[in-house]
Amino acid sequence: MSNPSGGGDSSIGSGGAGAGGDGYSGYSGSGGYSGSGGGGSGFAPLVTIIGFHHARGPEIEAWFGVEPEGRDPALENEWPLLPFMALSDGAHASTEDFSYFTLRQEEEQREVNEAHRRPATSVFGISCTRQMDANDLIHRPADVTRSTVQKAVVVLADSPQSFGQIREKLSMVTKLWFEQRDFTDLHIIKKFQESLAKTLREGEDERDQYLGLSLREMIREFKHQTLILFKCCLLQPKMLFFGSRCEQLCMIQFSLISLIPGLIRSLQDCADPDLDNYQQNLVKPASLRTSDRNSLLSYMGLPLQLFSKGSLFGPYTPLQQLDILADHGTRSYVVGSTNSLLLQQKDRYSDILINLDDRSINITSSSLRTALALSVADRRWIDFLTQTVNETWDEANPERPKTMGYMGSEEFLRLQFEEYLLSMISSVKYHIYLGGNRHDPKALLADVEGDPSSEFSSEWVDAWMRTENFKIFQTYTDSHLFDIVEPRHPCAGGLTMEDIQRRLTLQVAELHLDERFNTGKEVLGKHLATGQKKVSSAFNNLWADIEAMREAQRRKQEERQNDPSLANSPSTPSHGFENSHKYPRGPDWNTAQASVTNASTRAGAYLSSWTAWAGEKRRTGWGRATPSASPSPNTHRSSFSPRGQPSTTTSTPTSPLPGRPRRSQDSDHLPVIPVGEKHTTEEGEEREKEGMTGSDPVKERDSGKKDEWEEVNLDGAKSDLTLEEEEEQEQDNHDLATDESAAGLGISSTGTGGSSGRGNGNDPKDEDVGEGGKTKG
């Protein structure tokens, strides 16, 4: 691919971005600072021992690798906080813990040649902290008054590149030193310091720049928030990481900055906000070798310098260093802390807080929150990586995919982030180019539609263009980088069904349904087992009580059989055992049967009395008086006539009809008036007059009928007899009337027309009765 600036595939000259890929001219000569960030700087790695004194606190006990002996690098470089960085807060809670930190090394002047001097730079430290019981020491010093002894072995180097290898050796050496149980024997520490120079030279391999937590584990842990953290670093806010485990806290920060190619090698200004060596020695590349990856990255402006003047990087930052964070000259930083006091002042010391204990990200700055919103293309891209990691995840070996293939490996993921970063840089350059050639359509690229930077979120692009690292990038890069790398998002395009399906798959995977089902199954099994034990225990206790009751009853029966006095005496209720009140006594069937028999007898007697009373009533005419010996006055029988016509009345002496006993007029009961006949009393005449003046005779009749039956019911003279009973009653009454006539007793009364409600005035039986009590016809 041709270079738009000319020069073809030639190498970059002095100060350019050569194979080293650092993009600036380093210091040369003995003791000078190398642009590669380690190895050839002449800085010999140092080892020191930090102990915790019960009265003085953390303090430096010894130095190794210092020439001449007796020098104190902590005093020369003003490292009063070194003991607090080596012994992190909360390190006593674990058997072994690691801490990573940065220190500022002051400028060094050479007496032989003042031109070759080493400027102020950054030094990187790693410490391994362990503790043991003070009683296990072979030689216990007098100043050891606590039950445990805590010490840390610290290694200081000019670059963190080789910390991956150093960590393993440091852990082994510290463990062996503690197993000696004699801290005065320092031979193993001296040998370890002497071997460090060789280790650092071997650590310049490119693979060592991948220091930190495995990228697979990071994506597995944070998912789409991994991209949010990555883009947040480029905006250079105040990032605060918090976690109770110091090593994990530091490793995730190294993992994050390692996603920017070459940045691990270019951290010489990260220890102090006043350092600015990187930009002062940076030269704009003049040529490009497309066959060299490092040359390509340097020409594209990488690494983006996040820790230049005004920035700070402290993987572990103790509370004693908070004054630097609050200083006016500190504009941005990436720091970590294990002290929870910082959580109470998160608004003061952070724009974004990453809590590793509860896996949460709290963005306190509203403008930063808006800028970090992922676009559709961003979310599609990070969802693809997350799905790839989940599909190739191996619990036994998280750092490698279970397929042992390239997809999902560390190299695959890092190249994906590198492609994303190069596409973003190219798109932003094209965005700037569009702004300067808005009115010139011929200057636009034919195969690029619109502004590709919008796929990376327009708010984030605007925020990044205001940062310090963008200013450095814009100053030392070509304006036509989009001719080298296509200005296009790796996952450009609108939302598709595949995106929705992938996102749903990830969300379902985040639910961990299998784990929850397994947990629920275990809990359910425990509850079932517990319930089964309780039910079995209750049943066994109940059965034991029943057997005890049976045994007590058997013994009681035997005692009665053996003792005649008990057998003849009435039995008293006894349950036979102490806890008998818990069980109710069964029913006495003999007593119950006697009660039922007694109730049946009483019910039979009661029904018999009612039967006798009813028979008596039948014989006496159900409350009617027998015919009186005094004659009855003539009754005027009237036939009902329609309204407006005179009614005809006949006055004939009547005799009692057969089967119809008459009531005495001297009785207190009201007379029974048949339905359909008019009253001949004064009350009836008044009702007739009312009818002539407009009253309805039908209503009159119904009203009279109602009153009549009410009187009958009140007197109790109404009989509800069947037809056979009425005939029998009529025959008896006929015989009685015949006997009375023979005796010369004449009785007249108004006929009732037979049974109540049957007479209507037209029945032949209702005709006048002849003299002597005989019926006509």
mmCIF file of N, CA and C in Angstrom, residues 634 637 651-658 662 737 741 747-751 764-777:
data_model
loop_
_atom_site.group_PDB
_atom_site.id
_atom_site.type_symbol
_atom_site.label_atom_id
_atom_site.label_comp_id
_atom_site.label_asym_id
_atom_site.label_seq_id
_atom_site.Cartn_x
_atom_site.Cartn_y
_atom_site.Cartn_z
ATOM 1 N N ASN A 634 -135.396 -17.040 61.288
ATOM 2 C CA ASN A 634 -135.334 -17.260 59.841
ATOM 3 C C ASN A 634 -134.201 -16.463 59.247
ATOM 4 N N ARG A 637 -132.273 -15.423 52.656
ATOM 5 C CA ARG A 637 -131.314 -15.823 51.625
ATOM 6 C C ARG A 637 -131.522 -14.923 50.437
ATOM 7 N N SER A 651 -137.657 -15.534 52.330
ATOM 8 C CA SER A 651 -137.583 -15.772 53.770
ATOM 9 C C SER A 651 -138.344 -17.048 54.061
ATOM 10 N N THR A 652 -137.555 -18.063 54.297
ATOM 11 C CA THR A 652 -138.153 -19.370 54.588
ATOM 12 C C THR A 652 -137.501 -19.928 55.807
ATOM 13 N N PRO A 653 -138.293 -20.617 56.586
ATOM 14 C CA PRO A 653 -137.669 -21.293 57.724
ATOM 15 C C PRO A 653 -136.825 -22.456 57.231
ATOM 16 N N THR A 654 -135.669 -22.572 57.791
ATOM 17 C CA THR A 654 -134.731 -23.621 57.346
ATOM 18 C C THR A 654 -134.452 -24.570 58.467
ATOM 19 N N SER A 655 -134.094 -25.718 58.057
ATOM 20 C CA SER A 655 -133.687 -26.745 59.018
ATOM 21 C C SER A 655 -132.260 -27.141 58.677
ATOM 22 N N PRO A 656 -131.596 -27.655 59.623
ATOM 23 C CA PRO A 656 -130.218 -28.073 59.318
ATOM 24 C C PRO A 656 -130.185 -29.156 58.278
ATOM 25 N N LEU A 657 -129.290 -28.955 57.315
ATOM 26 C CA LEU A 657 -129.110 -29.959 56.270
ATOM 27 C C LEU A 657 -128.341 -31.133 56.815
ATOM 28 N N PRO A 658 -128.562 -32.259 56.203
ATOM 29 C CA PRO A 658 -127.823 -33.442 56.677
ATOM 30 C C PRO A 658 -126.323 -33.243 56.488
ATOM 31 N N ARG A 662 -124.907 -27.040 62.580
ATOM 32 C CA ARG A 662 -125.020 -25.590 62.675
ATOM 33 C C ARG A 662 -124.379 -25.111 63.972
ATOM 34 N N ALA A 737 -130.038 -35.136 63.620
ATOM 35 C CA ALA A 737 -131.135 -34.194 63.343
ATOM 36 C C ALA A 737 -132.487 -34.918 63.367
ATOM 37 N N SER A 741 -135.702 -33.947 65.691
ATOM 38 C CA SER A 741 -137.016 -33.610 65.133
ATOM 39 C C SER A 741 -138.109 -34.434 65.803
ATOM 40 N N ILE A 747 -135.291 -26.418 64.560
ATOM 41 C CA ILE A 747 -134.059 -25.612 64.476
ATOM 42 C C ILE A 747 -133.951 -25.057 63.076
ATOM 43 N N SER A 748 -133.728 -23.793 62.939
ATOM 44 C CA SER A 748 -133.504 -23.172 61.618
ATOM 45 C C SER A 748 -132.179 -22.447 61.614
ATOM 46 N N SER A 749 -131.520 -22.533 60.537
ATOM 47 C CA SER A 749 -130.204 -21.862 60.426
ATOM 48 C C SER A 749 -129.895 -21.645 58.963
ATOM 49 N N THR A 750 -128.986 -20.785 58.699
ATOM 50 C CA THR A 750 -128.550 -20.508 57.329
ATOM 51 C C THR A 750 -127.679 -21.634 56.844
ATOM 52 N N GLY A 751 -128.027 -22.195 55.726
ATOM 53 C CA GLY A 751 -127.236 -23.300 55.191
ATOM 54 C C GLY A 751 -125.863 -22.875 54.780
ATOM 55 N N PRO A 764 -129.270 -27.361 44.714
ATOM 56 C CA PRO A 764 -130.574 -27.806 45.202
ATOM 57 C C PRO A 764 -130.595 -28.095 46.671
ATOM 58 N N LYS A 765 -129.433 -28.472 47.209
ATOM 59 C CA LYS A 765 -129.358 -28.748 48.631
ATOM 60 C C LYS A 765 -129.544 -27.497 49.450
ATOM 61 N N ASP A 766 -129.329 -26.311 48.817
ATOM 62 C CA ASP A 766 -129.465 -25.059 49.555
ATOM 63 C C ASP A 766 -130.880 -24.545 49.549
ATOM 64 N N GLU A 767 -131.814 -25.276 48.969
ATOM 65 C CA GLU A 767 -133.206 -24.819 48.957
ATOM 66 C C GLU A 767 -133.801 -24.862 50.360
ATOM 67 N N ASP A 768 -134.995 -24.226 50.479
ATOM 68 C CA ASP A 768 -135.655 -24.142 51.789
ATOM 69 C C ASP A 768 -136.006 -25.519 52.303
ATOM 70 N N VAL A 769 -135.906 -25.630 53.550
ATOM 71 C CA VAL A 769 -136.218 -26.892 54.215
ATOM 72 C C VAL A 769 -137.645 -26.834 54.720
ATOM 73 N N GLY A 770 -138.385 -27.887 54.538
ATOM 74 C CA GLY A 770 -139.791 -27.903 54.938
ATOM 75 C C GLY A 770 -139.995 -27.991 56.438
ATOM 76 N N GLU A 771 -141.140 -27.892 56.823
ATOM 77 C CA GLU A 771 -141.501 -27.957 58.233
ATOM 78 C C GLU A 771 -141.208 -29.359 58.759
ATOM 79 N N GLY A 772 -140.972 -29.363 59.970
ATOM 80 C CA GLY A 772 -140.677 -30.633 60.623
ATOM 81 C C GLY A 772 -139.287 -31.100 60.408
ATOM 82 N N GLY A 773 -138.462 -30.236 59.729
ATOM 83 C CA GLY A 773 -137.048 -30.578 59.543
ATOM 84 C C GLY A 773 -136.782 -31.507 58.436
ATOM 85 N N LYS A 774 -137.736 -31.791 57.559
ATOM 86 C CA LYS A 774 -137.502 -32.685 56.420
ATOM 87 C C LYS A 774 -137.157 -31.876 55.193
ATOM 88 N N THR A 775 -136.337 -32.402 54.426
ATOM 89 C CA THR A 775 -135.887 -31.713 53.224
ATOM 90 C C THR A 775 -136.860 -31.928 52.116
ATOM 91 N N LYS A 776 -137.166 -30.830 51.386
ATOM 92 C CA LYS A 776 -138.040 -30.970 50.237
ATOM 93 C C LYS A 776 -137.304 -31.711 49.155
ATOM 94 N N GLY A 777 -138.051 -32.469 48.475
ATOM 95 C CA GLY A 777 -137.494 -33.188 47.318
ATOM 96 C C GLY A 777 -136.458 -34.136 47.764
#
